[in-house]
Coordinates of C-alpha atoms in Angstrom, one line a residue:
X1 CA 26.7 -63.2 -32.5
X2 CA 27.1 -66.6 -31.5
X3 CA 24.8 -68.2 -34.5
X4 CA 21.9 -67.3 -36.3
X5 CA 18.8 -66.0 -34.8
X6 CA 15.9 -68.2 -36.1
X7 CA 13.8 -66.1 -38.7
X8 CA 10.7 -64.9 -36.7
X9 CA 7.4 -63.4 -38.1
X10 CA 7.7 -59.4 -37.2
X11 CA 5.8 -58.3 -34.9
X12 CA 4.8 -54.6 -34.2
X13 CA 6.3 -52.9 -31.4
X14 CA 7.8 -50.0 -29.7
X15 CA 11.6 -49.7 -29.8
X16 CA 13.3 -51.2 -27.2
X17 CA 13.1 -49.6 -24.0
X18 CA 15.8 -48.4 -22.3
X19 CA 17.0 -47.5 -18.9
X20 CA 19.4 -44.5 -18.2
X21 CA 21.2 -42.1 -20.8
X22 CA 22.8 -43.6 -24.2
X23 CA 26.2 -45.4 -23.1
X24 CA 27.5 -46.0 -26.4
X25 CA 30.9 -43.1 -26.7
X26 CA 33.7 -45.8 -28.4
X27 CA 33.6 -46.6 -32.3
X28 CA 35.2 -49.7 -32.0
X29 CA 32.6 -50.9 -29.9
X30 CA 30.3 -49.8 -32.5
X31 CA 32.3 -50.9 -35.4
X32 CA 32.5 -53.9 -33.9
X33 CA 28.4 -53.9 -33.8
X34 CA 27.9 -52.7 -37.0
X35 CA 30.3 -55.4 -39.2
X36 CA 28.3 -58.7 -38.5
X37 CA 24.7 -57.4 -38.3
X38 CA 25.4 -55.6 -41.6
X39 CA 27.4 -58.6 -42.9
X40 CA 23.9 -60.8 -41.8
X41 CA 21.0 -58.3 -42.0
X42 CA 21.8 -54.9 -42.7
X43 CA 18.2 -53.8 -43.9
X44 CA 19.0 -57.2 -46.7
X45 CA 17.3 -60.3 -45.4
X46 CA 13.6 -60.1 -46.2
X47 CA 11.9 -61.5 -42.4
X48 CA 8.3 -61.5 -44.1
X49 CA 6.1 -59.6 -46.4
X50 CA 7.4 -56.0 -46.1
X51 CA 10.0 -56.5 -43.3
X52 CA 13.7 -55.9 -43.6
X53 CA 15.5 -56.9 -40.7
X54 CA 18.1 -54.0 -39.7
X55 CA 19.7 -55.4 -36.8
X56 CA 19.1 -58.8 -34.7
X57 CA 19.8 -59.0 -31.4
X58 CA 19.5 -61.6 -28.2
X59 CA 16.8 -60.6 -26.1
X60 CA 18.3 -60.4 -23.2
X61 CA 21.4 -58.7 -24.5
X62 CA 20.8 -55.3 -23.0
X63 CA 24.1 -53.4 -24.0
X64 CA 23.6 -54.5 -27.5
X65 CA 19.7 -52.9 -27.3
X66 CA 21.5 -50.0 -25.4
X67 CA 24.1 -50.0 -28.6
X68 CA 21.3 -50.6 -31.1
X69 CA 18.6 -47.8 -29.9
X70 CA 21.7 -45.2 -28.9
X71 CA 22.6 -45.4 -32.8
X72 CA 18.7 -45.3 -34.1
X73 CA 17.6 -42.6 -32.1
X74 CA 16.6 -39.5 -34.8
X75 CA 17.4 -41.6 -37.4
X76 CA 15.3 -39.8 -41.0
X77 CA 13.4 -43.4 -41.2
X78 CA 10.6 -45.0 -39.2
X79 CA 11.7 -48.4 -37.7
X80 CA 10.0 -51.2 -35.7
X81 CA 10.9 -54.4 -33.7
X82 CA 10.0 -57.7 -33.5
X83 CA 10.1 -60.4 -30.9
X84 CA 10.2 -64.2 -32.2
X85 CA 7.4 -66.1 -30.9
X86 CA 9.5 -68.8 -28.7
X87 CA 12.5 -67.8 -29.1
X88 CA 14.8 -65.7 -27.5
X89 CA 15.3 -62.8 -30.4
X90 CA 14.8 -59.2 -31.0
X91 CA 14.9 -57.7 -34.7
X92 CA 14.8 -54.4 -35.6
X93 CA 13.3 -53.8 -38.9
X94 CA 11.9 -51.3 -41.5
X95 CA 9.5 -51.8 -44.3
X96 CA 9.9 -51.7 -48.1
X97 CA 9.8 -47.4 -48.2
X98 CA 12.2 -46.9 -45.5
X99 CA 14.7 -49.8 -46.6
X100 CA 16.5 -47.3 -49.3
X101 CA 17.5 -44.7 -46.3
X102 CA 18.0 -47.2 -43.7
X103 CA 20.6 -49.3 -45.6
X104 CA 21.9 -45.8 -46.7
X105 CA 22.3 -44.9 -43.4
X106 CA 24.0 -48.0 -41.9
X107 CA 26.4 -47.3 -44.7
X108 CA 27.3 -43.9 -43.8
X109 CA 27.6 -44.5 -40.1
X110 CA 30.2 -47.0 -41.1
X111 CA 32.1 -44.6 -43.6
X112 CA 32.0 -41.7 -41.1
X113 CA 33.7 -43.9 -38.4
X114 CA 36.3 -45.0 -40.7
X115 CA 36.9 -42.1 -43.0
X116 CA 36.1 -43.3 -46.0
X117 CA 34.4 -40.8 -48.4
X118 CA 30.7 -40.4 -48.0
X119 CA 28.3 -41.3 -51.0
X120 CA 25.5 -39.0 -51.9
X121 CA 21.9 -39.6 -50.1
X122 CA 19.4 -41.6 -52.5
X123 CA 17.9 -38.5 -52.7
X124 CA 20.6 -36.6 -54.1
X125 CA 21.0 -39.4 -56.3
X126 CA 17.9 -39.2 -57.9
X127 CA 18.9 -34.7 -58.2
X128 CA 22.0 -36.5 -60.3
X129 CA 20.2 -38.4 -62.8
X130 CA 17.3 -35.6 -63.0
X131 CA 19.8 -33.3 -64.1
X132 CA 19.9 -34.6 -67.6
X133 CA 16.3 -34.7 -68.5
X134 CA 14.9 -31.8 -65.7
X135 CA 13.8 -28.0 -67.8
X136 CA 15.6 -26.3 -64.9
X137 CA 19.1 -28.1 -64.3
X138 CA 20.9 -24.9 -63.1
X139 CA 18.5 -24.6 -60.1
X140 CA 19.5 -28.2 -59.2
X141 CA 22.9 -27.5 -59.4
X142 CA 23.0 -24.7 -57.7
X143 CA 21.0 -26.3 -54.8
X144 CA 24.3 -29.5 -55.3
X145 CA 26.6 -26.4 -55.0
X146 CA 24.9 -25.0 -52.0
X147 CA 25.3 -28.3 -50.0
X148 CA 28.7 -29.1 -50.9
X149 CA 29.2 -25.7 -49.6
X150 CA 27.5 -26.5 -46.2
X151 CA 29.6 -29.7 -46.2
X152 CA 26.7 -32.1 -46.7
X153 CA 27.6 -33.1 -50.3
X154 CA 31.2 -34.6 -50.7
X155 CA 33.6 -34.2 -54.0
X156 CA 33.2 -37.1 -56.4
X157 CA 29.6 -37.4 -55.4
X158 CA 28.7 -37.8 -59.0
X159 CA 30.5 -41.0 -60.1
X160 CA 28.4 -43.1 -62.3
X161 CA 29.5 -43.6 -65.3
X162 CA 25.8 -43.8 -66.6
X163 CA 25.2 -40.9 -65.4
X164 CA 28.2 -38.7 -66.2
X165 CA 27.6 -39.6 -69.8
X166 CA 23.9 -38.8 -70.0
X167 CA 24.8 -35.2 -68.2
X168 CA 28.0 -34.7 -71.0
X169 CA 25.2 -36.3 -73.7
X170 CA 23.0 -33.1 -72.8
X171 CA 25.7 -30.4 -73.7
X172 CA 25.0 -31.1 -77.7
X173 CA 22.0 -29.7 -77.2
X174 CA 23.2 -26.6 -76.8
X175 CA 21.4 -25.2 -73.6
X176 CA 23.0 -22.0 -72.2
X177 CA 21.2 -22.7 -68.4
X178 CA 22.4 -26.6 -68.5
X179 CA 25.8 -25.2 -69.7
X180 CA 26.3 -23.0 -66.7
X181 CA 24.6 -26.0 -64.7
X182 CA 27.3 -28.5 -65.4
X183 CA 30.4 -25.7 -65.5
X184 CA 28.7 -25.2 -61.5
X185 CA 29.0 -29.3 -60.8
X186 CA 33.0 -29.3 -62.0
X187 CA 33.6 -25.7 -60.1
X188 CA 32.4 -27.4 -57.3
X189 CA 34.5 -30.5 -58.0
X190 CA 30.7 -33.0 -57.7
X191 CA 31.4 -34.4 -60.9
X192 CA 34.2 -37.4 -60.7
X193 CA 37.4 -36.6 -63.1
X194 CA 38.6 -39.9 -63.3
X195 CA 35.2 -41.3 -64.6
X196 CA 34.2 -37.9 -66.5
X197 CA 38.0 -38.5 -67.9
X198 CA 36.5 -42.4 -69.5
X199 CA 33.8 -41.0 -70.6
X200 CA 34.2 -38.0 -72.4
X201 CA 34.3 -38.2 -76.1
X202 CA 36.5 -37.0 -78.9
X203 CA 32.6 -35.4 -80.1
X204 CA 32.3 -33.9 -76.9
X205 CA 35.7 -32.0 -76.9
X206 CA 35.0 -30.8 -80.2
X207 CA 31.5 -29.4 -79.4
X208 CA 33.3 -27.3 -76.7
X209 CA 35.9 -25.8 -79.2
X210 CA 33.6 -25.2 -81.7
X211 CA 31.6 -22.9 -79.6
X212 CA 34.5 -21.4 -77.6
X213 CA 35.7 -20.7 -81.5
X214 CA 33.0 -19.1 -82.7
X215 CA 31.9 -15.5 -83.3
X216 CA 30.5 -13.9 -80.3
X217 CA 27.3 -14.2 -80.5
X218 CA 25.2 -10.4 -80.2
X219 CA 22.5 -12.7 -78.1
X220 CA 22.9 -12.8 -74.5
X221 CA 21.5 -15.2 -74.0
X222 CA 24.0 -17.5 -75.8
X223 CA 27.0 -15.3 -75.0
X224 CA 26.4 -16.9 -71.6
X225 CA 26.5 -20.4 -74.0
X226 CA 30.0 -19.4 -75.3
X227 CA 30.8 -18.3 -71.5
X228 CA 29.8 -21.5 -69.8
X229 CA 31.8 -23.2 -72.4
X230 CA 35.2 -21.5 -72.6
X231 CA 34.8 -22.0 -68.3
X232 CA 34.3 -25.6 -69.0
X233 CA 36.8 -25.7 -70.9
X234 CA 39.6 -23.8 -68.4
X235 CA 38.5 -26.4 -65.6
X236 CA 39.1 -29.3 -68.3
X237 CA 42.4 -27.5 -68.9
X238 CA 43.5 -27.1 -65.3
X239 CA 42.8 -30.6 -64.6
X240 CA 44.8 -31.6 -67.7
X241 CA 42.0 -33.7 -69.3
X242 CA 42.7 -31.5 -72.0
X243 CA 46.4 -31.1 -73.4
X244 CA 46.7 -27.8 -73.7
X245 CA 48.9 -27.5 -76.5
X246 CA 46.3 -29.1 -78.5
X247 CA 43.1 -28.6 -76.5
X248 CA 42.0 -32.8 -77.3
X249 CA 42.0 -35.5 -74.4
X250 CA 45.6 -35.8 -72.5
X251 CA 46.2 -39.1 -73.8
X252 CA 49.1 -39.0 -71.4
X253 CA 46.8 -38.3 -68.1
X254 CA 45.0 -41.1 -67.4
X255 CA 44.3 -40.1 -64.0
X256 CA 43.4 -36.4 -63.9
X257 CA 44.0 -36.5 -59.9
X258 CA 47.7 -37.6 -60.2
X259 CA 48.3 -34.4 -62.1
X260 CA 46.4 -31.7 -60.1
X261 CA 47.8 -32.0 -56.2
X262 CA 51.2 -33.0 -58.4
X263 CA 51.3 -36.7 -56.6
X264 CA 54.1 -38.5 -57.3
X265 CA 54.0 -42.1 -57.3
X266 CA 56.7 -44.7 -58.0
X267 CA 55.1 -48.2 -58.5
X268 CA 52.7 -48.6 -55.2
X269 CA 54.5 -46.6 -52.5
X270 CA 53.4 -42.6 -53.0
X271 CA 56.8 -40.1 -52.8
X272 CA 56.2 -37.7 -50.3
X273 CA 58.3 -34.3 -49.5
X274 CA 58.5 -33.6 -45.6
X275 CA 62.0 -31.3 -44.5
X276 CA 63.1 -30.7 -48.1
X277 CA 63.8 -34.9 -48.4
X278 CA 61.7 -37.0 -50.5
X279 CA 60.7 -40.3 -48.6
X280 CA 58.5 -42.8 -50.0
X281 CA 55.2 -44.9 -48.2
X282 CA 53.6 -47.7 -49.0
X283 CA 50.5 -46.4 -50.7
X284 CA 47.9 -48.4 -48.2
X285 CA 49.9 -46.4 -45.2
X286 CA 49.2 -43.2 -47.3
X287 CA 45.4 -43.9 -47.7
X288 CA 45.1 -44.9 -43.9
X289 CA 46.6 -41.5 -43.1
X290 CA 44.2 -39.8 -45.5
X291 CA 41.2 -41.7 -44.3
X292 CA 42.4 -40.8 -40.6
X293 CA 42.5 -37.5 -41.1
X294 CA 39.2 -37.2 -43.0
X295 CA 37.8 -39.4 -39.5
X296 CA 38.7 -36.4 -37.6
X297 CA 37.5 -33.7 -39.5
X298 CA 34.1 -35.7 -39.8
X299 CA 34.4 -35.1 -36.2
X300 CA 34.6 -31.6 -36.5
X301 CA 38.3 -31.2 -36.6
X302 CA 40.6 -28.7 -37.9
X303 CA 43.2 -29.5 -40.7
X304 CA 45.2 -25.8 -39.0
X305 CA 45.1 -27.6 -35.1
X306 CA 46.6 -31.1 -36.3
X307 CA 49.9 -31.8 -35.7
X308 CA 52.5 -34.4 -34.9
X309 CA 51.7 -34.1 -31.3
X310 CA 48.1 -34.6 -31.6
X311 CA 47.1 -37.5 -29.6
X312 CA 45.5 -40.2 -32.7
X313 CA 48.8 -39.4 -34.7
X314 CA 51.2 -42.4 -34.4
X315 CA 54.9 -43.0 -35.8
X316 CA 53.4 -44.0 -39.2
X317 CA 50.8 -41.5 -40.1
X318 CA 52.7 -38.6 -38.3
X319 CA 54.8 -38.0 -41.9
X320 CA 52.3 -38.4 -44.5
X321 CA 49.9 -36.0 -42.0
X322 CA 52.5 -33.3 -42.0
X323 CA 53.0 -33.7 -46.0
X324 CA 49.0 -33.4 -46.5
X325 CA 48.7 -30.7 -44.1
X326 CA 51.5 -28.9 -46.3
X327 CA 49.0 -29.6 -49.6
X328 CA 46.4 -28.7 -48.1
X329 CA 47.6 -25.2 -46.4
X330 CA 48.9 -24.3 -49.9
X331 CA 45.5 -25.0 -51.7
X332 CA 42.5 -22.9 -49.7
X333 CA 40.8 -22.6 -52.9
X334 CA 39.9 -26.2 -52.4
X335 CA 38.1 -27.5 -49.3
X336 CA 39.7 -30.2 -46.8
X337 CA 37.9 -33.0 -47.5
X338 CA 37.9 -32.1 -51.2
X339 CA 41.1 -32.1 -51.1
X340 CA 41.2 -36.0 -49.4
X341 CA 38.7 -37.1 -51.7
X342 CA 41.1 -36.1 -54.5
X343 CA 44.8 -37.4 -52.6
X344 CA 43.2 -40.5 -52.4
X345 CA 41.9 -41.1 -56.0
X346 CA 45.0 -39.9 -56.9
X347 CA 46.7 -43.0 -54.9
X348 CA 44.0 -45.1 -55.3
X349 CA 42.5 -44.5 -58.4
X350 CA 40.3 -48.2 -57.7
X351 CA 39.3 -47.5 -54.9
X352 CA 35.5 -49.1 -54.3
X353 CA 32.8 -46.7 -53.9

């Protein structure tokens, strides 16, 4: 966009009308659509009382309308646009109760046509921090569990430190169904271990040995307590948040997704075993590759039908792919993306949600 579109007072309308079937098939086109209206508008600038402004756009500018309604059509929100009185601009615009899910959604076109990991829908937000306060936490879990499952909830998705400490807060209470609750958000890898790592307490590791220590209880109901607790404490052990010599923190792990794929760094470049040789790449051509991959299986891909020889693979990814398809092929009992989510933590540990 040359300059700024004067602000205009929104006016209701129908979206923009268009002429033929949806044209838009290349990202880069739409990456390179998406960057500056988010950068300017993005469902940020307030246009008037109750308007957002999603996307601005020259009137007469029909492949950008073409671009703009191809990407809005089925969106979960209700949109309108606007035409400024004299002047020669369109904007497309939500109100204050569809802003949340419309700037959620601009966000996660972007990430899906990058391959950066997805973040949870404000909705399944809100399940997060409900989870510490709701009388039924192991239905909400399971219902998290059930989507990661379908592939509509990513690993990590719980990453707020806020949050993770209100959900490890609740365990002194002693609930056998929130027990099993949160055992079902690390079994299903929801919960982030690098931020669960910060935030868990010396109280909180001694709350779990004292009741995984105890006498078993002749109650059922809280033999499933002493279960759920000895199961958190084997996924804390096989993460190595807990030293298992001594069952306390791992002082020694700062990262617990260095030590589970066994990633081997040395300074920034990530050491990488392809043919029985260990080679070393810089770690930003190691997060490409991972954020490539994850592009493709976004896209429906399979991790088994990659291979050197498939067409998006150049000279520089074409090593670290065959390295993470190795990981990946020895670890079924973790899913693909999963398994990216934790590969690039692992090399990225700052990486920006």
């Amino acid at each position: 966009m040359a300059s700024n579109p004067p602000i205009p007072s929104p006016v209701s309308g129908a979206p923009f009308p268009l002429s033929g079937p949806a044209l838009v098939t290349d990202e880069r086109e739409i990456l390179g659509f998406l960057e500056p209206q988010m950068k300017e508008f993005g469902g940020n600038l307030s246009i008037g009382p109750d308007a957002w402004a999603l996307f601005a756009l020259q009137t007469g500018d029909q492949a950008g309308h073409v671009l703009a309604n191809d990407l809005l059509r089925n969106v979960g929100f209700h949109y309108q646009t606007g035409e400024a009185e004299g002047d020669p601009w369109t904007l497309y615009y939500v109100d204050t109760a569809n802003r949340e899910r419309a700037v959620f959604w601009l966000d996660d076109v972007q990430r899906a046509l990058t391959g950066r990991f997805r973040l949870a829908s404000p909705g399944q937000q809100a399940a997060f921090k409900e989870l510490a306060t709701s009388a039924t936490p192991h239905r909400i879990a399971r219902s998290l569990a059930d989507l990661h499952a379908k592939g509509e909830l990513a690993a990590g998705s719980i990453h707020d430190p806020q949050v993770i400490r209100a959900l490890l807060d609740r365990l002194h209470a002693q609930e056998p169904l929130y027990f099993s609750a949160f055992l079902m958000l690390l079994e299903n890898h929801l919960l982030d271990l690098l931020v669960l790592h910060q935030k868990l307490m010396d109280e909180d590791i001694r709350l779990g040995n004292e009741i995984v220590q105890g006498s078993i209880s002749q109650d059922l109901f809280l033999q499933s307590l002493q279960i759920a607790a000895a199961n958190i404490r084997d996924q804390l052990l096989r993460f190595k948040i807990l030293n298992p010599l001594n069952h306390q923190k791992h002082a020694a792990n700062a990262n617990p997704y260095v030590a589970f794929p066994e990633t081997r760094l040395a300074g920034d470049d990530v050491i990488i075993r392809v043919d029985g040789i260990d080679r070393t790449k810089p770690q930003p051509e190691f997060v490409a590759t991972i954020r490539l991959l994850r592009k493709n299986l976004y896209r429906g891909e399979r991790i088994e039908d990659l291979s050197t020889q498939t067409p998006w693979v150049t000279e520089m990814t074409a090593q670290p792919l065959r390295f993470i398809k190795q990981q990946m092929e020895s670890r079924r009992d973790v899913q693909g993306l999963d398994w990216l989510y934790m590969l690039e933590r692992a090399v990225d540990p700052d990486v920006r949600f």
